[in-house]
mmCIF file of C-alpha atoms in Angstrom:
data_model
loop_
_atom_site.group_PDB
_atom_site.id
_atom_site.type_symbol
_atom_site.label_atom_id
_atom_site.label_comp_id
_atom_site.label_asym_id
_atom_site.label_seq_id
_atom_site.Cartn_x
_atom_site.Cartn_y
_atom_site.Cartn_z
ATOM 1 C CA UNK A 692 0.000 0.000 0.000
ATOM 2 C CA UNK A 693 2.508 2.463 0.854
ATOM 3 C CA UNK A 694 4.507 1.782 -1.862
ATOM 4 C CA UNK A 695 1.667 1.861 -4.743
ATOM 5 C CA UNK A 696 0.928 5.837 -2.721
ATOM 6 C CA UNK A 697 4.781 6.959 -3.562
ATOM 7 C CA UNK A 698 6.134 6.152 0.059
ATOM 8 C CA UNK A 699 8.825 3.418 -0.746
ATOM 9 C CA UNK A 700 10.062 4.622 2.684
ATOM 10 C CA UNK A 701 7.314 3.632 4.589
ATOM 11 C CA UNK A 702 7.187 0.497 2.872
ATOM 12 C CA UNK A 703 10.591 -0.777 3.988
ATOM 13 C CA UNK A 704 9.575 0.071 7.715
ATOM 14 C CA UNK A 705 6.710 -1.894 7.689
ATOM 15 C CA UNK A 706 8.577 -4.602 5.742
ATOM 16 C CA UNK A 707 11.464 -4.733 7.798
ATOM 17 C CA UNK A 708 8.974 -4.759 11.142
ATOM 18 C CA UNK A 709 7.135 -7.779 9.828
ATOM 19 C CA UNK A 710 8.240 -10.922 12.066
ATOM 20 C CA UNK A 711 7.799 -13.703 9.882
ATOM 21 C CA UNK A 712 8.149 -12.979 5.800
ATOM 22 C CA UNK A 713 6.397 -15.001 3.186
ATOM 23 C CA UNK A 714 6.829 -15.739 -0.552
ATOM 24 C CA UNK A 715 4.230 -12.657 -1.082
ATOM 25 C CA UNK A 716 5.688 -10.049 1.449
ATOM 26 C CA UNK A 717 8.845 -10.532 -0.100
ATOM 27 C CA UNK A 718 7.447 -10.504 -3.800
ATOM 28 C CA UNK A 719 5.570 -7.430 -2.765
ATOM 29 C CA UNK A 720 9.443 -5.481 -1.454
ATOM 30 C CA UNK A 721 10.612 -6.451 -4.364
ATOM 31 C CA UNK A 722 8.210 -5.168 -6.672
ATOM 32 C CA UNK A 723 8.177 -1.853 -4.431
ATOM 33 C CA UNK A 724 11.743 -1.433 -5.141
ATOM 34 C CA UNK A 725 10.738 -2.346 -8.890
ATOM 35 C CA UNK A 726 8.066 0.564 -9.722
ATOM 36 C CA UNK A 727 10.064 2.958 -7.496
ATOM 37 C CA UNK A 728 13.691 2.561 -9.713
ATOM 38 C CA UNK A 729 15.293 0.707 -7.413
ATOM 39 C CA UNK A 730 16.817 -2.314 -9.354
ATOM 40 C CA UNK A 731 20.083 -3.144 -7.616
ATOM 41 C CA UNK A 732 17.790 -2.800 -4.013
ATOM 42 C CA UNK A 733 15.216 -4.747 -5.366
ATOM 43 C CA UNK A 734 17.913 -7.194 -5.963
ATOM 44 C CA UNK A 735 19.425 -7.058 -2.519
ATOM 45 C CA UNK A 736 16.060 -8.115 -1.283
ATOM 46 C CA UNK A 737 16.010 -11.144 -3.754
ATOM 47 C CA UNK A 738 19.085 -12.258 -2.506
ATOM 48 C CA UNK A 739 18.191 -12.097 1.449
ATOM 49 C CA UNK A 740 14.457 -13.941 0.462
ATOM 50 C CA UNK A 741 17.647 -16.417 -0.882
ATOM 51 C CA UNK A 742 19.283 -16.856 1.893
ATOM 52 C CA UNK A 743 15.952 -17.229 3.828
ATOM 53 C CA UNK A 744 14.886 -20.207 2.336
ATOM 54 C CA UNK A 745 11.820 -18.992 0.761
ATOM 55 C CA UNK A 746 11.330 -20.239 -2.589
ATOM 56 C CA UNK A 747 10.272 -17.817 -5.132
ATOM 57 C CA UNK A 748 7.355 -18.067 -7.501
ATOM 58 C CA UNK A 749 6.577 -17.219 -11.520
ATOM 59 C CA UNK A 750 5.044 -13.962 -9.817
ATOM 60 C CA UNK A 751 8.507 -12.925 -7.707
ATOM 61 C CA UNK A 752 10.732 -13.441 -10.772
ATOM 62 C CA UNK A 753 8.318 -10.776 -12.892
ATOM 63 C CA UNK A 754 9.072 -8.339 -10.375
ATOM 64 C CA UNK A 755 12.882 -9.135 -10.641
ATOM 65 C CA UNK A 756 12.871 -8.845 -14.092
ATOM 66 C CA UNK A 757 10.602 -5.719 -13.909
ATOM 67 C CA UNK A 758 13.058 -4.063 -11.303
ATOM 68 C CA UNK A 759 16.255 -4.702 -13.732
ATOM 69 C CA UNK A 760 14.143 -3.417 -16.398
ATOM 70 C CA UNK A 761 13.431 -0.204 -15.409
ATOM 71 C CA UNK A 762 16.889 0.394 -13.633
ATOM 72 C CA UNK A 763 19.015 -0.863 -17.135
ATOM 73 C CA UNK A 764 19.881 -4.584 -15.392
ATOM 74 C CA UNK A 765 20.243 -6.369 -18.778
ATOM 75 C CA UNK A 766 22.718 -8.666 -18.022
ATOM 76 C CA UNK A 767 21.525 -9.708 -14.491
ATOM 77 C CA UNK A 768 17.896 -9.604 -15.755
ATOM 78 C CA UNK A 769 18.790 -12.023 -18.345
ATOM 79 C CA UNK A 770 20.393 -14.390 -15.629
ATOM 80 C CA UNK A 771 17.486 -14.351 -13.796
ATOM 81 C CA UNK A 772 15.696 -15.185 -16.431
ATOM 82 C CA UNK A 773 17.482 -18.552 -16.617
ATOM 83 C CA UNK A 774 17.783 -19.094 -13.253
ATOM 84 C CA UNK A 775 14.020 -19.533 -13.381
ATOM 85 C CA UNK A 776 13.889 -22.651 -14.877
ATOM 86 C CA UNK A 777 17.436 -24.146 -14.346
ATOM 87 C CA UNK A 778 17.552 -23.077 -10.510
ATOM 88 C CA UNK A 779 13.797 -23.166 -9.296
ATOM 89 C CA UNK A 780 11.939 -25.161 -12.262
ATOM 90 C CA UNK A 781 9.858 -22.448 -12.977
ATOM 91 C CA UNK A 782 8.946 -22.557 -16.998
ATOM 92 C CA UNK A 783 9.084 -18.999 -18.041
ATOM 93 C CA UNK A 784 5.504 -17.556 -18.442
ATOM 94 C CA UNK A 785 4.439 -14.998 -21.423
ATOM 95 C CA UNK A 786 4.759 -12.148 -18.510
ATOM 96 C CA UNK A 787 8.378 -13.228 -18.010
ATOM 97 C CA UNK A 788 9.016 -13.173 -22.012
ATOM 98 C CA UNK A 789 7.462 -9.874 -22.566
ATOM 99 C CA UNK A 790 9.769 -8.403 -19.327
ATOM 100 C CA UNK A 791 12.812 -9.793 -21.764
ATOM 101 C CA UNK A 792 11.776 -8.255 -24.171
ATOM 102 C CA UNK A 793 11.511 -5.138 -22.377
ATOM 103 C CA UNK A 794 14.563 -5.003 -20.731
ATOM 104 C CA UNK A 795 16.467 -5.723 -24.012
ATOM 105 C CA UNK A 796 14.393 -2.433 -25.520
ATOM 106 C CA UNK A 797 14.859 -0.001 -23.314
ATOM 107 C CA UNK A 798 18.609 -0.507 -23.286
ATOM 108 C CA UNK A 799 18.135 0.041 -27.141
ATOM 109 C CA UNK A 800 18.985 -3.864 -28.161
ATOM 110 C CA UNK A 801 16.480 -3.516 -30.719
ATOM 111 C CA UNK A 802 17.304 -5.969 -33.193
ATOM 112 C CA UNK A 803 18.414 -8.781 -29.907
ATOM 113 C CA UNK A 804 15.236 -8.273 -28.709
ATOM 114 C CA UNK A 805 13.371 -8.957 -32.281
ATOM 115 C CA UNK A 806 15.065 -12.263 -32.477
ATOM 116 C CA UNK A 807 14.398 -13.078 -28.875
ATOM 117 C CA UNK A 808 11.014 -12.426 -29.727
ATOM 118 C CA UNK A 809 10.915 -14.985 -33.121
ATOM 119 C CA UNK A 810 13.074 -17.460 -31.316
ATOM 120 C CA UNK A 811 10.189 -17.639 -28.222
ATOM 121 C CA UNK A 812 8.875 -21.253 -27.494
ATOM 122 C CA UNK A 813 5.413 -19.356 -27.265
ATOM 123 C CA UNK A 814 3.201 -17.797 -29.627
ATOM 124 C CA UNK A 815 4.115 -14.073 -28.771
ATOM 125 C CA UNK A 816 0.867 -12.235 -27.940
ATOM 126 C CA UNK A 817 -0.303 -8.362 -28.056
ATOM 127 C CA UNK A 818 2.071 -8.006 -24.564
ATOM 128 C CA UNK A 819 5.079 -9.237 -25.845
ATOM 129 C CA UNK A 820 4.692 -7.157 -29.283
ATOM 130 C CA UNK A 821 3.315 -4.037 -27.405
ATOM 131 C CA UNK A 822 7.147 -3.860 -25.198
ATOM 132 C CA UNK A 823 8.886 -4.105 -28.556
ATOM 133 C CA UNK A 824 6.867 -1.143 -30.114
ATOM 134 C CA UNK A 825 7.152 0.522 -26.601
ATOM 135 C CA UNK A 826 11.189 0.417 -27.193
ATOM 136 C CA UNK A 827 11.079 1.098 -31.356
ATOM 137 C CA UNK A 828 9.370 4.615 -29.837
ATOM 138 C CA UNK A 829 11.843 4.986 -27.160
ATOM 139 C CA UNK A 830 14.556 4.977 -29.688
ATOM 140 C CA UNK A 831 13.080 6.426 -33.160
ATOM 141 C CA UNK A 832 13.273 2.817 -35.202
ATOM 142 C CA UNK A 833 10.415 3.397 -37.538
ATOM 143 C CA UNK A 834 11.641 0.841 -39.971
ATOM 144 C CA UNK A 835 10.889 -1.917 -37.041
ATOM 145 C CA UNK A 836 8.003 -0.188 -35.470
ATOM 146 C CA UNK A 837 5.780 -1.014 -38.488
ATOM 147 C CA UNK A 838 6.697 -4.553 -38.969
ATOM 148 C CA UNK A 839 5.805 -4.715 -34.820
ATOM 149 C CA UNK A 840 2.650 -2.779 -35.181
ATOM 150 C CA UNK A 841 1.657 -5.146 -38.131
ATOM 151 C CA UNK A 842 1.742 -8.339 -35.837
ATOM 152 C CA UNK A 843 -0.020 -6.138 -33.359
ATOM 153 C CA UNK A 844 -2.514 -4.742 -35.227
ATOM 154 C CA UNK A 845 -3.736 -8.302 -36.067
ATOM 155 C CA UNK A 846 -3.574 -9.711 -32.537
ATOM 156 C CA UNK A 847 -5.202 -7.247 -31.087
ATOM 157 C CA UNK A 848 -6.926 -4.452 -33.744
ATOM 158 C CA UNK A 849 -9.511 -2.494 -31.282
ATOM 159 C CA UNK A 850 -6.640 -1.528 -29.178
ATOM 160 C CA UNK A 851 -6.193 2.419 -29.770
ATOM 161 C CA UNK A 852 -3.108 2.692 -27.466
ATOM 162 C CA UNK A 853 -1.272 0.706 -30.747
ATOM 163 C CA UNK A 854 -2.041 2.886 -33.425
ATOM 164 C CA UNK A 855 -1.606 5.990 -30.873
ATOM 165 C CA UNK A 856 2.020 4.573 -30.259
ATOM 166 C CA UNK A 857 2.851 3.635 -34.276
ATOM 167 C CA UNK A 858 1.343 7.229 -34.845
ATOM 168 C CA UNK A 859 3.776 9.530 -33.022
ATOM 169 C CA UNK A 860 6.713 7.188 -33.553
ATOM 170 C CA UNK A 861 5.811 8.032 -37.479
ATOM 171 C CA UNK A 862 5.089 12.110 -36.288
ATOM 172 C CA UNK A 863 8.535 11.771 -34.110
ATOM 173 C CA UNK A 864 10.157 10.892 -37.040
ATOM 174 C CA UNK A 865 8.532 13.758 -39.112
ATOM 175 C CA UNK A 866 6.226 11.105 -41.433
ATOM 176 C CA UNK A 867 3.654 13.360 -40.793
ATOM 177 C CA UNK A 868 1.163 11.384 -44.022
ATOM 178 C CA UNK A 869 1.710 8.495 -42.535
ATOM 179 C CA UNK A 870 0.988 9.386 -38.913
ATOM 180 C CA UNK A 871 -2.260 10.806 -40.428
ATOM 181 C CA UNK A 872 -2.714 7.649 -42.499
ATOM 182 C CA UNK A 873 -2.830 5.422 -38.808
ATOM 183 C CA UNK A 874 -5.277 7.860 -37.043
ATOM 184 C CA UNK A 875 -7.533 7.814 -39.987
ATOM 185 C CA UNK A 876 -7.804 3.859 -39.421
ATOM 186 C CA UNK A 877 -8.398 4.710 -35.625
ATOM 187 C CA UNK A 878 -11.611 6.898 -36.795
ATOM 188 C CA UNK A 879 -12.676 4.108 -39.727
ATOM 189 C CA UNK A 880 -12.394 1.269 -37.214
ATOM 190 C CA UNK A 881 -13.915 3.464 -34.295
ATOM 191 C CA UNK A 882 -11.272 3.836 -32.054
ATOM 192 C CA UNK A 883 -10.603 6.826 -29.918
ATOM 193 C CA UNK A 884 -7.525 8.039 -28.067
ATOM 194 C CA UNK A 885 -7.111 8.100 -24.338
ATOM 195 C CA UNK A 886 -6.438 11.623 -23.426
ATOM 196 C CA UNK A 887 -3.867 12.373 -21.297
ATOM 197 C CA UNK A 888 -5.106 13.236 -17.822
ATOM 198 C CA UNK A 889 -3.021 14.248 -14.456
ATOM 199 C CA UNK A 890 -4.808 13.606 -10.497
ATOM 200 C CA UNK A 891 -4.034 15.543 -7.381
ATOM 201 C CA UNK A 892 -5.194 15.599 -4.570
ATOM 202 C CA UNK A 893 -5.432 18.749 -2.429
ATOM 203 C CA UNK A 894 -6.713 18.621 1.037
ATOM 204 C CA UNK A 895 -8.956 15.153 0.345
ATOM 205 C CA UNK A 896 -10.739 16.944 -3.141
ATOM 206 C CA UNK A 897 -8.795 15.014 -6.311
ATOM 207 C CA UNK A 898 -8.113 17.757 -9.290
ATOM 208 C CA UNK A 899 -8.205 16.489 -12.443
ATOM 209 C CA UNK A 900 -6.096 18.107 -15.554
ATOM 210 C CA UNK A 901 -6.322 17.277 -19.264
ATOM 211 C CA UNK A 902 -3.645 18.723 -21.389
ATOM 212 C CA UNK A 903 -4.586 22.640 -22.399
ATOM 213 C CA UNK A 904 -6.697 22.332 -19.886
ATOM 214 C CA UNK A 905 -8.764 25.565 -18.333
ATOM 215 C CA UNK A 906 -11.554 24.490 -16.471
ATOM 216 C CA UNK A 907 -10.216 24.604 -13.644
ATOM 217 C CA UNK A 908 -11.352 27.499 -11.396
ATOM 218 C CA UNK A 909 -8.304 28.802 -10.447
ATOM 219 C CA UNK A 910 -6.831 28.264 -14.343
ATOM 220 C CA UNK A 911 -5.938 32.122 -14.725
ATOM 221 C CA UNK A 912 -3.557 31.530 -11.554
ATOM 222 C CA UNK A 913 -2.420 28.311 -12.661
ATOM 223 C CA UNK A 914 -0.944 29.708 -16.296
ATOM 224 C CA UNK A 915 0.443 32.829 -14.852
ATOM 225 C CA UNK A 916 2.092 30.526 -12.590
ATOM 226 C CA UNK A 917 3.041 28.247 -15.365
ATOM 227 C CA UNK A 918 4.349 31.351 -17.381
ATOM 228 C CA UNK A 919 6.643 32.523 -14.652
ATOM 229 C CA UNK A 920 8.191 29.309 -13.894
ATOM 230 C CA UNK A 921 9.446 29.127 -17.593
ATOM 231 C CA UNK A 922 11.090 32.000 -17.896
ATOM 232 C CA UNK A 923 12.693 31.003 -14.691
ATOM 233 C CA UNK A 924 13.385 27.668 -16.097
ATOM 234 C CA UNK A 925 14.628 28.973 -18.970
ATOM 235 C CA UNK A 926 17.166 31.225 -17.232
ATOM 236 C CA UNK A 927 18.848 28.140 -15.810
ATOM 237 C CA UNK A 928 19.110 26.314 -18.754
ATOM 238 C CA UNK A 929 15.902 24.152 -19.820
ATOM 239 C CA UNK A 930 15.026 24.706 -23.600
ATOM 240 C CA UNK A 931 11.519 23.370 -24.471
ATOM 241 C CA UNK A 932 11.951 19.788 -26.239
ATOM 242 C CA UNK A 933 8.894 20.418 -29.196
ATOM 243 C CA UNK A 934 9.786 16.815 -30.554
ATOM 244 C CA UNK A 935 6.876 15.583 -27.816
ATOM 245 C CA UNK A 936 4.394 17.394 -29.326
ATOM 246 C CA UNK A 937 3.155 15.104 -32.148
ATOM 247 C CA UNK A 938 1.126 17.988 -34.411
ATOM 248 C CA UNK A 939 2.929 19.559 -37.573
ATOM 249 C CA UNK A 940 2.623 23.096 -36.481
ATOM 250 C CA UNK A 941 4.807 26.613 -35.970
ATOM 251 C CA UNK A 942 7.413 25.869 -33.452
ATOM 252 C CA UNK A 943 6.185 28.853 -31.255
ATOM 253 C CA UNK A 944 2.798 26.860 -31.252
ATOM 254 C CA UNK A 945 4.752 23.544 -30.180
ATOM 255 C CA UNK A 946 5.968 25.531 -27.267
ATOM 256 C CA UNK A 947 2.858 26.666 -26.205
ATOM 257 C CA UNK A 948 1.369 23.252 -26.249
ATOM 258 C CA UNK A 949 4.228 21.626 -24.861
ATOM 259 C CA UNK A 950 4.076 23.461 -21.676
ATOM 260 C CA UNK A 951 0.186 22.723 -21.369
ATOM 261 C CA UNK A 952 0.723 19.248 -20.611
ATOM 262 C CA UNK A 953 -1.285 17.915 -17.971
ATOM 263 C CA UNK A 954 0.739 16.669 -15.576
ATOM 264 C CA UNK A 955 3.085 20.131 -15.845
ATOM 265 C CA UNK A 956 -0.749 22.116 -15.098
ATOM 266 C CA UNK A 957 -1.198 20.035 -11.823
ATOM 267 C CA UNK A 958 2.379 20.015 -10.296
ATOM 268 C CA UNK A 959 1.472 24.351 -10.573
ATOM 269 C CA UNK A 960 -1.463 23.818 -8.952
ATOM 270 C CA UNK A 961 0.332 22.104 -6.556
ATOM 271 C CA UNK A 962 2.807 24.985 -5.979
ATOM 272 C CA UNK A 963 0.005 26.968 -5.666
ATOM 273 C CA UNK A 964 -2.055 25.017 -3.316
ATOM 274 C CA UNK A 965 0.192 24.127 -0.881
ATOM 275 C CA UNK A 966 2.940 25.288 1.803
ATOM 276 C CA UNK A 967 6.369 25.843 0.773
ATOM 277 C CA UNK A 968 8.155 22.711 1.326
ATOM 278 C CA UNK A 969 5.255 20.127 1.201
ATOM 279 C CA UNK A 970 6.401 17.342 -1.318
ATOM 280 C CA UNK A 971 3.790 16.804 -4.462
ATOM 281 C CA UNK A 972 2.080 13.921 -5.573
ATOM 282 C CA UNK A 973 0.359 13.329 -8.775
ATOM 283 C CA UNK A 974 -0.527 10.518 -10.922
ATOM 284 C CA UNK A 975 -0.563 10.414 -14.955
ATOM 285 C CA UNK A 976 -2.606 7.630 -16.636
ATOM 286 C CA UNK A 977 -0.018 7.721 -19.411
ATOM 287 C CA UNK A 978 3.813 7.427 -19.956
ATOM 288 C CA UNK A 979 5.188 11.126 -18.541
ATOM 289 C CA UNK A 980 6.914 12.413 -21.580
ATOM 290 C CA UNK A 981 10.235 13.661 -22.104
ATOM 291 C CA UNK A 982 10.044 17.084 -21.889
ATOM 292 C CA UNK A 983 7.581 17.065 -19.141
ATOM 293 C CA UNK A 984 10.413 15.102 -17.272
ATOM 294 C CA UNK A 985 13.097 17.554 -17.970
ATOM 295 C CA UNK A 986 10.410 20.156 -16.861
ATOM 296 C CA UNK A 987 9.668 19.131 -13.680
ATOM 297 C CA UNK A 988 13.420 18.389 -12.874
ATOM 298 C CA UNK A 989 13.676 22.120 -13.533
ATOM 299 C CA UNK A 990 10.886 22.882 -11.163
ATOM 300 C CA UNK A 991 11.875 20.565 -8.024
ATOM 301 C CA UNK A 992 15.018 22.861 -8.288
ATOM 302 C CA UNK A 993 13.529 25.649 -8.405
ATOM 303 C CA UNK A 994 10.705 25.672 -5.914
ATOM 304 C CA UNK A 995 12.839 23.470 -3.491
ATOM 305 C CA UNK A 996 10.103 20.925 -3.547
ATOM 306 C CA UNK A 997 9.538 16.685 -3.658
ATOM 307 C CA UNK A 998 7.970 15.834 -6.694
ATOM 308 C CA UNK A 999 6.731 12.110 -6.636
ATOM 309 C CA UNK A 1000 4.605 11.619 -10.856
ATOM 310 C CA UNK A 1001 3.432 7.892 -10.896
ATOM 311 C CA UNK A 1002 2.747 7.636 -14.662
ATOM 312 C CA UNK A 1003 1.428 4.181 -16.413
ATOM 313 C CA UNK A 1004 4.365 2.744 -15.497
ATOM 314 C CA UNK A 1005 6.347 3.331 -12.265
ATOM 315 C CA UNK A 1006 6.966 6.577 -10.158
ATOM 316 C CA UNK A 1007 9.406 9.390 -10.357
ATOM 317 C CA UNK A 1008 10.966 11.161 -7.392
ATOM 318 C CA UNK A 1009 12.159 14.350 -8.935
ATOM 319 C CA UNK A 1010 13.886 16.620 -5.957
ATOM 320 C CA UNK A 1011 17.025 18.922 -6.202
ATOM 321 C CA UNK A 1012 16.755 18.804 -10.370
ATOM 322 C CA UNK A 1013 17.155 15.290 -10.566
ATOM 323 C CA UNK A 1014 15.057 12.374 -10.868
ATOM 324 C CA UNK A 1015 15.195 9.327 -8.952
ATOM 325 C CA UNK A 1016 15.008 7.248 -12.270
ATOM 326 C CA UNK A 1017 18.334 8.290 -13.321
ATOM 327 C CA UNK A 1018 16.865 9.391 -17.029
ATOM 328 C CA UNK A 1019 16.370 5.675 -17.890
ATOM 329 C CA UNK A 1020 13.052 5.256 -17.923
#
């Protein structure tokens, strides 16, 4: 519980209080450690449930892999990968191929993680596919992206969040026909995108930000806000990444979108809403983007606050203009 609210420090009190520790209490450090960033603690933990005799399950080795995922572990994910089977007889699960496939991505092993995908005992379903594409957007390969998006179109066609993801790695790149060309499927086939939409809450009352957004009663102080936080940011040194904003428009335009993001609207409110000092918590339903992540690195610094973003993903401690993901995320 603690954990899933942003308080991974909480969560290793309680854990470390606990008496007697199960197969699930220490699955559930692990994966703490996992969403939070923490791959080589997540692995310390591993090691003591080791030497405590408590055999792992399929469940505890998806969190391992998970945690040396998101931390850049390739070559002890992969080891624990075979350790499954050869040191606990646990026969690797689609979850456990997917995480592979993941970890291999992110680190940019493209083409290793294409074969490891062809060379899988299992039929590789819309999970396995969906970490690949996930990684071709990561880092800009177009030219694999649509041979993964055409094995994932099929498995799984009423899915928008694929042709949202093969759409601004084709707008990223600057293909801006054929980025038009997948959302004009979406609208044939009925689809709709997911907007992107930021949660905080303020004194028990959740506020909820879409990108641009000014409904919010107290909008007017929330962009002045936003506009004098810029400038500041840009006097230290941020320059607005436009690449994240998938629309072929004037750059000036790109700039003004880019800083309506959702998730940069509620950490202002935030600022606004609370004492100096308080740390902030908000939650994304989607993938926090690049620039938003340089952004709010900017901000922590600059408002001498603790900004904790969980996004689809995992969670991001930003404080003292740096991030507790280490930019690998």
């Amino acid at each position: 519980m603690y954990s899933k609210c942003g308080n991974i420090e909480d969560a290793c009190r309680v854990f470390d209080r606990m008496p007697q520790r199960d197969v699930v209490s220490w699955t559930a450090m692990i994966t703490a450690y996992a969403i939070h960033g923490h791959g080589e603690d997540a692995l310390k933990v591993f090691h003591k449930m080791q030497k405590a005799d408590v055999i792992p399950d399929y469940i505890t080795f998806i969190s391992l892999l998970t945690a040396c995922s998101y931390a850049g572990l390739v070559e002890e994910g992969q080891k624990y990968f075979d350790c499954m089977s050869q040191g606990y007889c646990i026969m690797p699960r689609m979850e456990h191929y997917a995480c592979i496939v993941d970890l291999l991505g992110r680190a940019g092993n493209l083409e290793e993680a294409y074969s490891f995908v062809k060379a899988m005992p299992l039929e590789p379903n819309a999970c396995v596919w969906g970490a690949l594409l996930g990684a071709c957007r990561i880092h800009h390969n177009v030219k694999l992206a649509e041979c993964v998006a055409g094995h994932l179109l099929k498995l799984d066609p009423q899915n928008p969040g694929y042709y949202v993801l093969l759409s601004n790695i084709f707008a990223t790149a600057g293909k801006w026909d054929n980025a038009d060309d997948v959302r004009t499927m979406m609208k044939k086939r009925g689809l709709k995108k997911d907007p992107g939409c930021s949660w905080i809450e303020i004194n028990k009352i959740t506020h909820e930000f879409l990108a641009a957004d000014r409904s919010h009663p107290q909008a007017d102080k929330i962009y002045l806000m936003m506009d004098s936080l810029v400038e500041k940011m840009k006097e230290a040194g941020y320059v607005p990444d436009t690449n994240f904003v998938l629309h072929d428009v004037e750059e000036e335009l790109k700039e003004e979108m880019v800083s309506s993001h959702s998730e940069k609207l509620a950490i202002v409110f935030g600022l606004i809403s609370t004492r100096p000092g308080t740390p902030i918590r908000i939650t994304k339903n989607l993938r926090v983007c690049g620039d938003c992540h340089t952004a709010t690195k900017f901000i922590s610094k600059i408002a001498e606050r603790e900004i904790i973003v969980r996004d689809s993903n995992r969670f991001h401690h930003f404080k003292g203009g740096l991030c507790s993901c280490r930019d690998y995320w």
